[in-house]
mmCIF file of C-alpha atoms and ligand atoms in Angstrom:
data_model
loop_
_atom_site.group_PDB
_atom_site.id
_atom_site.type_symbol
_atom_site.label_atom_id
_atom_site.label_comp_id
_atom_site.label_asym_id
_atom_site.label_seq_id
_atom_site.Cartn_x
_atom_site.Cartn_y
_atom_site.Cartn_z
ATOM 1 C CA MET A 710 -18.965 -56.424 72.205
ATOM 2 C CA THR A 711 -20.242 -54.240 69.364
ATOM 3 C CA ALA A 712 -19.442 -54.614 65.701
ATOM 4 C CA THR A 713 -17.334 -51.458 65.729
ATOM 5 C CA THR A 714 -15.214 -52.845 68.736
ATOM 6 C CA ARG A 715 -14.697 -56.159 66.779
ATOM 7 C CA ILE A 716 -13.688 -54.430 63.574
ATOM 8 C CA LYS A 717 -11.329 -51.973 65.283
ATOM 9 C CA ARG A 718 -9.335 -54.857 66.694
ATOM 10 C CA SER A 719 -7.731 -55.533 63.328
ATOM 11 C CA LYS A 720 -5.960 -53.036 61.018
ATOM 12 C CA GLN A 721 -6.739 -55.250 58.086
ATOM 13 C CA MET A 722 -10.460 -55.339 58.978
ATOM 14 C CA ILE A 723 -10.503 -51.527 59.286
ATOM 15 C CA ARG A 724 -9.022 -51.214 55.876
ATOM 16 C CA MET A 725 -11.492 -53.753 54.317
ATOM 17 C CA VAL A 726 -14.646 -52.101 55.572
ATOM 18 C CA ARG A 727 -13.771 -48.602 54.415
ATOM 19 C CA PRO A 728 -16.413 -47.290 52.011
ATOM 20 C CA CYS A 729 -13.816 -44.962 50.446
ATOM 21 C CA GLU A 730 -10.011 -44.667 50.328
ATOM 22 C CA LEU A 731 -7.815 -41.718 50.166
ATOM 23 C CA THR A 732 -5.059 -42.285 47.586
ATOM 24 C CA SER A 733 -2.584 -40.096 45.682
ATOM 25 C CA SER A 734 -4.821 -40.527 42.640
ATOM 26 C CA ASP A 735 -7.338 -38.163 44.354
ATOM 27 C CA LEU A 736 -4.829 -35.270 44.518
ATOM 28 C CA ILE A 737 -4.179 -32.283 42.315
ATOM 29 C CA TYR A 738 -1.056 -30.200 42.970
ATOM 30 C CA PRO A 739 -1.402 -26.378 42.441
ATOM 31 C CA ILE A 740 1.863 -24.835 41.393
ATOM 32 C CA PHE A 741 3.003 -21.188 40.875
ATOM 33 C CA ILE A 742 5.216 -20.413 37.914
ATOM 34 C CA ARG A 743 6.885 -16.983 37.643
ATOM 35 C CA GLU A 744 7.765 -15.283 34.464
ATOM 36 C CA ASP A 745 10.409 -13.156 36.192
ATOM 37 C CA LYS A 746 12.193 -16.421 37.094
ATOM 38 C CA LYS A 747 12.489 -15.575 40.756
ATOM 39 C CA LYS A 748 12.838 -18.801 42.654
ATOM 40 C CA CYS A 749 12.162 -18.517 46.290
ATOM 41 C CA GLU A 750 9.934 -19.767 49.042
ATOM 42 C CA ILE A 751 6.350 -18.297 49.041
ATOM 43 C CA GLN A 752 6.355 -15.971 52.001
ATOM 44 C CA SER A 753 2.714 -16.407 52.849
ATOM 45 C CA MET A 754 2.886 -20.211 52.355
ATOM 46 C CA LYS A 755 5.946 -21.583 54.045
ATOM 47 C CA GLY A 756 7.109 -24.811 52.546
ATOM 48 C CA GLN A 757 5.788 -23.940 49.112
ATOM 49 C CA ARG A 758 7.944 -22.245 46.411
ATOM 50 C CA TYR A 759 7.745 -20.457 43.159
ATOM 51 C CA TYR A 760 8.915 -22.231 39.994
ATOM 52 C CA SER A 761 10.192 -20.800 36.714
ATOM 53 C CA LEU A 762 9.569 -22.041 33.238
ATOM 54 C CA ASP A 763 13.068 -23.652 33.350
ATOM 55 C CA ASP A 764 12.557 -25.712 36.424
ATOM 56 C CA CYS A 765 8.912 -26.495 36.629
ATOM 57 C CA VAL A 766 9.255 -29.743 34.725
ATOM 58 C CA ASP A 767 11.291 -31.328 37.618
ATOM 59 C CA VAL A 768 8.487 -30.949 40.147
ATOM 60 C CA CYS A 769 6.024 -32.187 37.500
ATOM 61 C CA ASN A 770 8.136 -35.402 37.077
ATOM 62 C CA GLU A 771 8.076 -35.899 40.857
ATOM 63 C CA VAL A 772 4.280 -35.435 40.840
ATOM 64 C CA VAL A 773 4.011 -38.064 38.102
ATOM 65 C CA GLU A 774 6.257 -40.482 40.012
ATOM 66 C CA LEU A 775 4.090 -40.105 43.001
ATOM 67 C CA GLU A 776 1.058 -41.041 40.899
ATOM 68 C CA ILE A 777 -0.698 -37.661 41.408
ATOM 69 C CA PRO A 778 -2.673 -37.344 38.148
ATOM 70 C CA ALA A 779 -2.947 -33.556 37.752
ATOM 71 C CA ILE A 780 -1.507 -30.132 38.449
ATOM 72 C CA MET A 781 -3.249 -26.769 38.572
ATOM 73 C CA VAL A 782 -1.180 -24.133 36.926
ATOM 74 C CA PHE A 783 -1.003 -20.498 38.334
ATOM 75 C CA GLY A 784 1.288 -18.517 36.011
ATOM 76 C CA ILE A 785 2.477 -15.168 37.349
ATOM 77 C CA VAL A 786 3.103 -12.821 34.418
ATOM 78 C CA LYS A 787 5.679 -9.995 34.367
ATOM 79 C CA ARG A 788 3.586 -7.506 32.681
ATOM 80 C CA LYS A 789 -0.149 -7.129 33.041
ATOM 81 C CA ASN A 790 -2.279 -4.577 31.150
ATOM 82 C CA ASP A 791 -5.639 -2.794 31.516
ATOM 83 C CA ASP A 792 -7.901 -5.240 29.862
ATOM 84 C CA GLY A 793 -5.839 -8.335 30.363
ATOM 85 C CA SER A 794 -5.273 -8.877 26.680
ATOM 86 C CA VAL A 795 -1.612 -9.874 27.399
ATOM 87 C CA ALA A 796 -3.205 -13.260 27.961
ATOM 88 C CA LEU A 797 -3.977 -13.572 24.241
ATOM 89 C CA GLN A 798 -0.561 -12.540 22.892
ATOM 90 C CA LYS A 799 1.145 -15.186 20.714
ATOM 91 C CA ASN A 800 3.978 -15.699 23.116
ATOM 92 C CA ALA A 801 1.873 -15.271 26.312
ATOM 93 C CA PHE A 802 3.524 -16.696 29.408
ATOM 94 C CA HIS A 803 0.729 -19.200 30.083
ATOM 95 C CA VAL A 804 0.964 -20.411 26.442
ATOM 96 C CA LYS A 805 4.623 -20.965 26.873
ATOM 97 C CA ILE A 806 3.928 -22.960 30.158
ATOM 98 C CA PHE A 807 1.351 -25.284 28.638
ATOM 99 C CA LYS A 808 3.427 -25.932 25.486
ATOM 100 C CA LYS A 809 6.462 -26.802 27.493
ATOM 101 C CA LEU A 810 4.693 -29.031 30.036
ATOM 102 C CA LYS A 811 2.676 -30.862 27.317
ATOM 103 C CA LYS A 812 5.856 -31.395 25.331
ATOM 104 C CA GLU A 813 7.784 -32.683 28.291
ATOM 105 C CA LEU A 814 5.124 -34.770 30.023
ATOM 106 C CA GLY A 815 2.731 -35.732 27.264
ATOM 107 C CA GLU A 816 -0.171 -37.720 28.558
ATOM 108 C CA ASP A 817 1.478 -38.564 31.864
ATOM 109 C CA LEU A 818 0.159 -35.486 33.636
ATOM 110 C CA LEU A 819 -3.202 -33.771 33.279
ATOM 111 C CA LEU A 820 -2.737 -29.973 32.974
ATOM 112 C CA VAL A 821 -5.463 -27.932 34.571
ATOM 113 C CA SER A 822 -5.517 -24.231 33.749
ATOM 114 C CA ASN A 823 -6.853 -21.492 36.058
ATOM 115 C CA VAL A 824 -8.761 -19.153 33.814
ATOM 116 C CA CYS A 825 -9.354 -15.645 35.280
ATOM 117 C CA LEU A 826 -8.784 -12.045 34.343
ATOM 118 C CA CYS A 827 -7.037 -11.175 37.512
ATOM 119 C CA ASP A 828 -3.891 -13.062 36.297
ATOM 120 C CA TYR A 829 -3.559 -10.445 33.494
ATOM 121 C CA THR A 830 -5.276 -7.248 34.453
ATOM 122 C CA LEU A 831 -3.436 -4.345 36.074
ATOM 123 C CA SER A 832 -6.275 -3.740 38.505
ATOM 124 C CA GLU A 833 -6.138 -7.440 39.446
ATOM 125 C CA SER A 834 -9.903 -7.609 38.974
ATOM 126 C CA CYS A 835 -11.409 -10.944 38.081
ATOM 127 C CA VAL A 836 -14.146 -9.275 35.981
ATOM 128 C CA TYR A 837 -14.706 -6.273 33.828
ATOM 129 C CA LEU A 838 -16.519 -3.523 35.678
ATOM 130 C CA GLU A 839 -18.363 -0.389 34.706
ATOM 131 C CA LYS A 840 -19.108 1.888 37.641
ATOM 132 C CA ASP A 841 -18.936 -1.104 39.992
ATOM 133 C CA LYS A 842 -21.367 -3.066 37.796
ATOM 134 C CA VAL A 843 -19.991 -6.471 36.640
ATOM 135 C CA LEU A 844 -19.976 -6.827 32.878
ATOM 136 C CA ASN A 845 -20.826 -10.469 32.805
ATOM 137 C CA GLU A 846 -21.078 -10.988 29.023
ATOM 138 C CA LYS A 847 -17.880 -9.010 28.255
ATOM 139 C CA THR A 848 -15.961 -10.931 30.923
ATOM 140 C CA ALA A 849 -17.235 -14.303 29.938
ATOM 141 C CA GLU A 850 -16.376 -13.648 26.379
ATOM 142 C CA MET A 851 -12.783 -12.787 27.227
ATOM 143 C CA LEU A 852 -12.493 -15.863 29.539
ATOM 144 C CA GLY A 853 -13.613 -17.925 26.570
ATOM 145 C CA LYS A 854 -10.807 -16.524 24.481
ATOM 146 C CA ILE A 855 -8.226 -17.221 27.297
ATOM 147 C CA ALA A 856 -9.535 -20.817 27.655
ATOM 148 C CA VAL A 857 -9.091 -21.409 23.942
ATOM 149 C CA ALA A 858 -5.469 -20.036 24.089
ATOM 150 C CA HIS A 859 -4.626 -22.402 26.981
ATOM 151 C CA ALA A 860 -6.360 -25.373 25.362
ATOM 152 C CA GLU A 861 -4.443 -24.671 22.070
ATOM 153 C CA ALA A 862 -1.160 -24.653 24.036
ATOM 154 C CA GLY A 863 -1.830 -27.945 25.743
ATOM 155 C CA ALA A 864 -4.156 -27.458 28.787
ATOM 156 C CA ASP A 865 -6.376 -30.510 29.208
ATOM 157 C CA VAL A 866 -8.907 -28.914 31.654
ATOM 158 C CA VAL A 867 -9.808 -25.283 32.125
ATOM 159 C CA ALA A 868 -11.017 -23.963 35.440
ATOM 160 C CA PRO A 869 -12.878 -20.581 35.296
ATOM 161 C CA ALA A 870 -12.416 -18.768 38.509
ATOM 162 C CA ALA A 871 -14.150 -15.471 38.017
ATOM 163 C CA MET A 872 -17.543 -16.764 39.177
ATOM 164 C CA CYS A 873 -19.400 -14.411 36.816
ATOM 165 C CA ASP A 874 -22.668 -15.524 35.307
ATOM 166 C CA GLY A 875 -22.316 -17.024 31.792
ATOM 167 C CA GLN A 876 -18.560 -17.826 32.126
ATOM 168 C CA VAL A 877 -19.066 -21.635 31.749
ATOM 169 C CA ARG A 878 -21.478 -21.140 28.812
ATOM 170 C CA HIS A 879 -19.159 -18.825 26.951
ATOM 171 C CA ILE A 880 -16.069 -21.031 27.536
ATOM 172 C CA ARG A 881 -17.848 -24.126 26.479
ATOM 173 C CA ALA A 882 -19.117 -22.477 23.283
ATOM 174 C CA ALA A 883 -15.609 -21.004 22.582
ATOM 175 C CA LEU A 884 -13.812 -24.304 23.114
ATOM 176 C CA ASP A 885 -16.404 -26.246 20.928
ATOM 177 C CA ARG A 886 -16.213 -23.665 18.159
ATOM 178 C CA GLU A 887 -12.418 -23.979 18.031
ATOM 179 C CA GLY A 888 -12.331 -27.803 17.938
ATOM 180 C CA PHE A 889 -11.528 -28.272 21.625
ATOM 181 C CA ASP A 890 -14.787 -30.108 22.564
ATOM 182 C CA ASP A 891 -12.651 -32.720 24.493
ATOM 183 C CA VAL A 892 -11.378 -30.100 26.948
ATOM 184 C CA ALA A 893 -13.232 -30.325 30.277
ATOM 185 C CA ILE A 894 -14.440 -27.383 32.313
ATOM 186 C CA MET A 895 -13.882 -27.550 36.050
ATOM 187 C CA THR A 896 -15.738 -24.608 37.558
ATOM 188 C CA TYR A 897 -14.963 -22.967 40.901
ATOM 189 C CA VAL A 898 -17.740 -22.312 43.233
ATOM 190 C CA LYS A 899 -16.400 -20.286 46.115
ATOM 191 C CA THR A 900 -17.868 -19.147 49.402
ATOM 192 C CA ASP A 901 -16.604 -15.805 50.853
ATOM 193 C CA SER A 902 -13.589 -16.627 52.955
ATOM 194 C CA CYS A 903 -10.618 -14.947 54.598
ATOM 195 C CA LEU A 904 -8.755 -18.292 54.043
ATOM 196 C CA PHE A 905 -7.846 -17.138 50.438
ATOM 197 C CA ARG A 906 -5.506 -14.416 51.736
ATOM 198 C CA PRO A 907 -2.120 -16.316 51.733
ATOM 199 C CA PHE A 908 -2.889 -17.323 48.108
ATOM 200 C CA PHE A 909 -3.671 -13.630 47.102
ATOM 201 C CA GLU A 910 -0.271 -12.607 48.597
ATOM 202 C CA ALA A 911 1.369 -15.389 46.728
ATOM 203 C CA VAL A 912 0.029 -14.490 43.363
ATOM 204 C CA THR A 913 -0.091 -10.747 43.517
ATOM 205 C CA LEU A 914 3.407 -10.632 45.175
ATOM 206 C CA ALA A 915 2.097 -7.924 47.487
ATOM 207 C CA LYS A 916 0.999 -7.554 51.040
ATOM 208 C CA THR A 917 -2.167 -5.570 50.084
ATOM 209 C CA PRO A 918 -3.703 -7.722 47.417
ATOM 210 C CA ARG A 919 -6.437 -6.818 44.953
ATOM 211 C CA ARG A 920 -6.056 -3.090 44.787
ATOM 212 C CA GLY A 921 -9.467 -1.383 44.620
ATOM 213 C CA VAL A 922 -11.321 -4.623 43.854
ATOM 214 C CA ASP A 923 -13.702 -6.235 46.263
ATOM 215 C CA SER A 924 -13.615 -9.799 44.933
ATOM 216 C CA SER A 925 -15.929 -11.015 47.765
ATOM 217 C CA LYS A 926 -18.858 -9.718 45.718
ATOM 218 C CA PHE A 927 -18.366 -12.594 43.332
ATOM 219 C CA ARG A 928 -18.444 -15.271 46.013
ATOM 220 C CA THR A 929 -21.406 -16.753 47.799
ATOM 221 C CA ASP A 930 -22.425 -15.791 51.312
ATOM 222 C CA ILE A 931 -20.837 -18.291 53.673
ATOM 223 C CA ILE A 932 -23.975 -19.020 55.725
ATOM 224 C CA ASN A 933 -26.415 -19.263 52.783
ATOM 225 C CA GLU A 934 -26.352 -22.796 51.322
ATOM 226 C CA LYS A 935 -29.199 -21.923 48.874
ATOM 227 C CA MET A 936 -26.999 -19.217 47.266
ATOM 228 C CA PHE A 937 -24.165 -21.709 46.889
ATOM 229 C CA MET A 938 -26.455 -24.349 45.328
ATOM 230 C CA GLN A 939 -27.940 -21.736 42.876
ATOM 231 C CA LYS A 940 -24.336 -21.063 41.588
ATOM 232 C CA VAL A 941 -23.730 -24.817 41.318
ATOM 233 C CA ASN A 942 -27.017 -25.250 39.374
ATOM 234 C CA LEU A 943 -26.192 -22.439 37.039
ATOM 235 C CA ASP A 944 -22.683 -23.744 36.161
ATOM 236 C CA ILE A 945 -23.932 -27.302 35.685
ATOM 237 C CA SER A 946 -26.738 -26.085 33.441
ATOM 238 C CA GLU A 947 -24.182 -24.158 31.410
ATOM 239 C CA GLY A 948 -22.068 -27.184 30.870
ATOM 240 C CA ALA A 949 -19.569 -27.598 33.756
ATOM 241 C CA ASP A 950 -18.087 -31.094 33.806
ATOM 242 C CA ILE A 951 -16.644 -30.862 37.378
ATOM 243 C CA VAL A 952 -17.465 -28.614 40.326
ATOM 244 C CA ILE A 953 -14.688 -27.276 42.577
ATOM 245 C CA VAL A 954 -15.935 -26.420 46.110
ATOM 246 C CA LYS A 955 -13.611 -23.880 47.652
ATOM 247 C CA PRO A 956 -12.497 -23.643 50.453
ATOM 248 C CA ALA A 957 -12.828 -27.294 51.528
ATOM 249 C CA LEU A 958 -12.877 -27.424 55.291
ATOM 250 C CA THR A 959 -15.493 -24.709 55.832
ATOM 251 C CA ASN A 960 -17.706 -26.246 53.134
ATOM 252 C CA LEU A 961 -17.826 -29.927 53.887
ATOM 253 C CA ASP A 962 -21.737 -29.772 53.893
ATOM 254 C CA HIS A 963 -21.572 -28.114 50.475
ATOM 255 C CA ILE A 964 -19.481 -31.010 49.139
ATOM 256 C CA PHE A 965 -21.989 -33.462 50.568
ATOM 257 C CA ARG A 966 -24.952 -31.494 49.220
ATOM 258 C CA VAL A 967 -23.589 -31.272 45.684
ATOM 259 C CA LYS A 968 -22.766 -34.909 45.719
ATOM 260 C CA GLN A 969 -26.375 -35.845 46.799
ATOM 261 C CA LYS A 970 -27.919 -33.606 44.232
ATOM 262 C CA TYR A 971 -25.542 -34.440 41.291
ATOM 263 C CA PRO A 972 -24.246 -37.966 41.997
ATOM 264 C CA THR A 973 -22.861 -38.198 38.426
ATOM 265 C CA ILE A 974 -20.874 -34.925 38.426
ATOM 266 C CA PRO A 975 -17.294 -35.301 39.801
ATOM 267 C CA ILE A 976 -16.563 -32.947 42.696
ATOM 268 C CA ALA A 977 -13.250 -31.356 43.510
ATOM 269 C CA ALA A 978 -12.490 -29.746 46.769
ATOM 270 C CA TYR A 979 -9.841 -27.115 47.161
ATOM 271 C CA GLN A 980 -7.877 -27.185 50.404
ATOM 272 C CA VAL A 981 -6.887 -23.560 50.136
ATOM 273 C CA SER A 982 -3.891 -21.646 51.241
ATOM 274 C CA GLY A 983 -5.418 -20.639 54.664
ATOM 275 C CA GLU A 984 -6.150 -24.229 55.347
ATOM 276 C CA TYR A 985 -2.599 -25.069 54.458
ATOM 277 C CA ALA A 986 -1.362 -22.372 56.808
ATOM 278 C CA MET A 987 -3.647 -23.657 59.626
ATOM 279 C CA ILE A 988 -2.102 -27.086 59.443
ATOM 280 C CA LYS A 989 1.396 -25.664 59.369
ATOM 281 C CA LEU A 990 0.688 -23.324 62.331
ATOM 282 C CA LEU A 991 -1.005 -25.939 64.449
ATOM 283 C CA SER A 992 1.925 -28.229 64.089
ATOM 284 C CA GLU A 993 4.392 -25.455 64.814
ATOM 285 C CA TYR A 994 2.679 -23.791 67.844
ATOM 286 C CA ALA A 995 0.356 -26.536 69.246
ATOM 287 C CA HIS A 996 2.590 -29.570 68.727
ATOM 288 C CA VAL A 997 -0.074 -31.287 66.657
ATOM 289 C CA ASN A 998 1.493 -33.829 64.331
ATOM 290 C CA GLU A 999 1.471 -32.181 60.950
ATOM 291 C CA LYS A 1000 1.177 -35.422 58.920
ATOM 292 C CA ASP A 1001 -1.644 -36.751 61.074
ATOM 293 C CA LEU A 1002 -3.601 -33.499 60.774
ATOM 294 C CA LEU A 1003 -3.041 -33.463 57.061
ATOM 295 C CA ILE A 1004 -4.312 -36.979 56.462
ATOM 296 C CA GLU A 1005 -7.246 -36.296 58.926
ATOM 297 C CA THR A 1006 -8.407 -33.155 56.999
ATOM 298 C CA LEU A 1007 -7.982 -34.822 53.540
ATOM 299 C CA SER A 1008 -9.878 -37.803 54.770
ATOM 300 C CA SER A 1009 -12.805 -35.727 55.982
ATOM 301 C CA ILE A 1010 -12.862 -33.916 52.584
ATOM 302 C CA LYS A 1011 -12.928 -37.271 50.824
ATOM 303 C CA ARG A 1012 -15.597 -38.720 53.180
ATOM 304 C CA ALA A 1013 -17.767 -35.581 52.578
ATOM 305 C CA GLY A 1014 -17.891 -36.644 48.901
ATOM 306 C CA ALA A 1015 -14.969 -35.096 47.102
ATOM 307 C CA ASP A 1016 -13.656 -37.197 44.265
ATOM 308 C CA MET A 1017 -10.506 -35.158 43.892
ATOM 309 C CA ILE A 1018 -8.672 -32.673 46.184
ATOM 310 C CA LEU A 1019 -6.528 -29.755 45.225
ATOM 311 C CA THR A 1020 -3.891 -29.207 48.006
ATOM 312 C CA TYR A 1021 -0.567 -27.597 48.338
ATOM 313 C CA TYR A 1022 0.250 -30.624 50.428
ATOM 314 C CA ALA A 1023 -0.256 -32.959 47.433
ATOM 315 C CA VAL A 1024 3.400 -34.158 47.197
ATOM 316 C CA GLU A 1025 3.741 -34.650 50.979
ATOM 317 C CA ALA A 1026 0.363 -36.418 51.249
ATOM 318 C CA ALA A 1027 1.167 -38.738 48.360
ATOM 319 C CA LYS A 1028 4.422 -39.691 50.009
ATOM 320 C CA ILE A 1029 2.614 -40.340 53.351
ATOM 321 C CA LEU A 1030 -0.059 -42.353 51.641
ATOM 322 C CA GLN A 1031 2.510 -44.442 49.808
ATOM 323 C CA GLY A 1032 4.564 -45.012 53.001
ATOM 324 C CA LYS A 1033 7.509 -43.043 51.650
ATOM 325 C CA GLU A 1034 7.560 -40.522 54.517
HETATM 326 ZN ZN1 ZN B 383 -9.522 -13.964 39.525
#
């Protein structure tokens, strides 16, 4: 008999020899909060819903009870403008969100803020462009201002999503200058992927997202691991505290590679909307057990080296892991 066969005889032994464990403490729940207060299911992400400023505290309390340490906030503003400067208004929607959540939940829940221009610009572009050329410095400077506004309102961590050069450097400098040197930067590094589509539909509230903007030009070529690592190297050199690998399932090798190269940098993996939909659809059409598939995918992401996982399944996963479902 081999060692594996002996160990697999006992559930207790299997648990004891595990080099890592998936728990609710690994999870981050991304939530969508709408300024127009419309509460409904998210069409492109069945099972997920929009929250309003009035009712988002309830779900946050549930998240805290389930020992999920953090949420990622996606605010959907009612009125965008050309340059996205609505983000900096005194009563900006995101400012209201962070003030409210910090007041209600205090230190019980870590608030992560998605920082990108597309949340505020009419064109839904993540960056400023001039004749198709990305204006890196101008974009990064604006992202720094947005990060400060969110930090001031109560965000604990900021997550720059535009993937433009210099964004982490500018945000770090802006936060430090304004006295928010304790606010961490969790930077997204994304590969090109069609798995983002259900998310775009969810945040743009439209079937044809990102009018006139090819956001794929900011992401790395899916088959080129060197390009991905160059982006990781850049963001870490600019001061990123945590790296988010996105999507997760198609980038398990990237998670592993970043972990090997930067063992002291925490890694987050984002199980994106398309991965969420794949699990839903497989359970619906192929009779695969949804809970089993969920835990299997999250376990593989954890095993690859992720220290934390952003997933729309966070609440369900925590219940399963705690034996509540
Ligand atoms: Zn964006």
